[in-house]
């Protein structure tokens, strides 16, 4: 595995126009990331992983500071997976100017996480834009857990770059709680609570699919989840094609964001 700490060095040494798969991460790698990397290795000749904790997508500096980091463990995982290239750029290397750090989104897209984390997706779009401009990979692999993020990347950046987005399934712990780097901040008790919440929403999804009138029970489900976690930020059902509220049995998706103590988790079913 060749490690680059500069985007320019990567561009000098690697023919990015070849069949390269790109997996952008913020490190603290888990089974979800491993699944993305394995998908890239199956589809592409070479695989490039980036580790960059992007400051512009954190709307609270304390959240940025406490975000889990474990580079030594990440390196062990990536070497074991035989990843070809690893990019670990500095903030100054990624952002030449402050204007690059954010990309504006429309007010109608300020829903779900974008509503409750102002500036978050603007920061995500900013860093992905910089990466795709410089790393002209053939494919970029993203996990379905970050559904809204993928939707916005496709909407705002999809036509600007030739890199194709490959959406991979959410990898779950005990077939319920989605793997997340933030899970490392949870106590054993809260891991169990997260599993309970995931199972409740998964069951609710299945009930709606069998009987769409069950959608009316969403307030009861939110109340049930609230009794397990510290706070439910949102629990909403939206159209998975456009994130609008025009839903039916075939296009609905449940989105949730909640807190276990001070740790914020998201998911969708």
Short mmCIF file of C-alpha atoms in Angstrom, two decimals, residues 1 13-16 27 46 49 63 72 78 98 110 113 121-122 127 136 145 175 187 224 233 254 263:
data_model
loop_
_atom_site.label_atom_id
_atom_site.label_comp_id
_atom_site.label_asym_id
_atom_site.label_seq_id
_atom_site.Cartn_x
_atom_site.Cartn_y
_atom_site.Cartn_z
CA UNK A 1 0.00 0.00 0.00
CA UNK A 13 2.45 9.16 -9.06
CA UNK A 14 -0.90 7.53 -9.90
CA UNK A 15 -2.75 7.33 -13.20
CA UNK A 16 -6.13 8.16 -11.71
CA UNK A 27 -11.20 7.01 9.33
CA UNK A 46 -6.94 -0.41 -8.13
CA UNK A 49 -9.00 5.09 0.20
CA UNK A 63 -18.10 17.31 17.78
CA UNK A 72 -2.82 2.94 13.56
CA UNK A 78 -6.15 -1.29 4.99
CA UNK A 98 -12.24 29.11 2.34
CA UNK A 110 -32.73 21.64 4.02
CA UNK A 113 -30.12 16.07 8.75
CA UNK A 121 -23.97 18.85 3.84
CA UNK A 122 -22.56 22.07 2.44
CA UNK A 127 -14.82 18.20 0.29
CA UNK A 136 -10.60 11.47 -11.31
CA UNK A 145 -26.69 4.51 5.59
CA UNK A 175 -28.66 -7.46 11.48
CA UNK A 187 -21.31 2.29 26.07
CA UNK A 224 -41.50 4.26 21.91
CA UNK A 233 -34.21 14.48 16.63
CA UNK A 254 -38.08 5.77 7.07
CA UNK A 263 -23.79 10.51 20.59
#
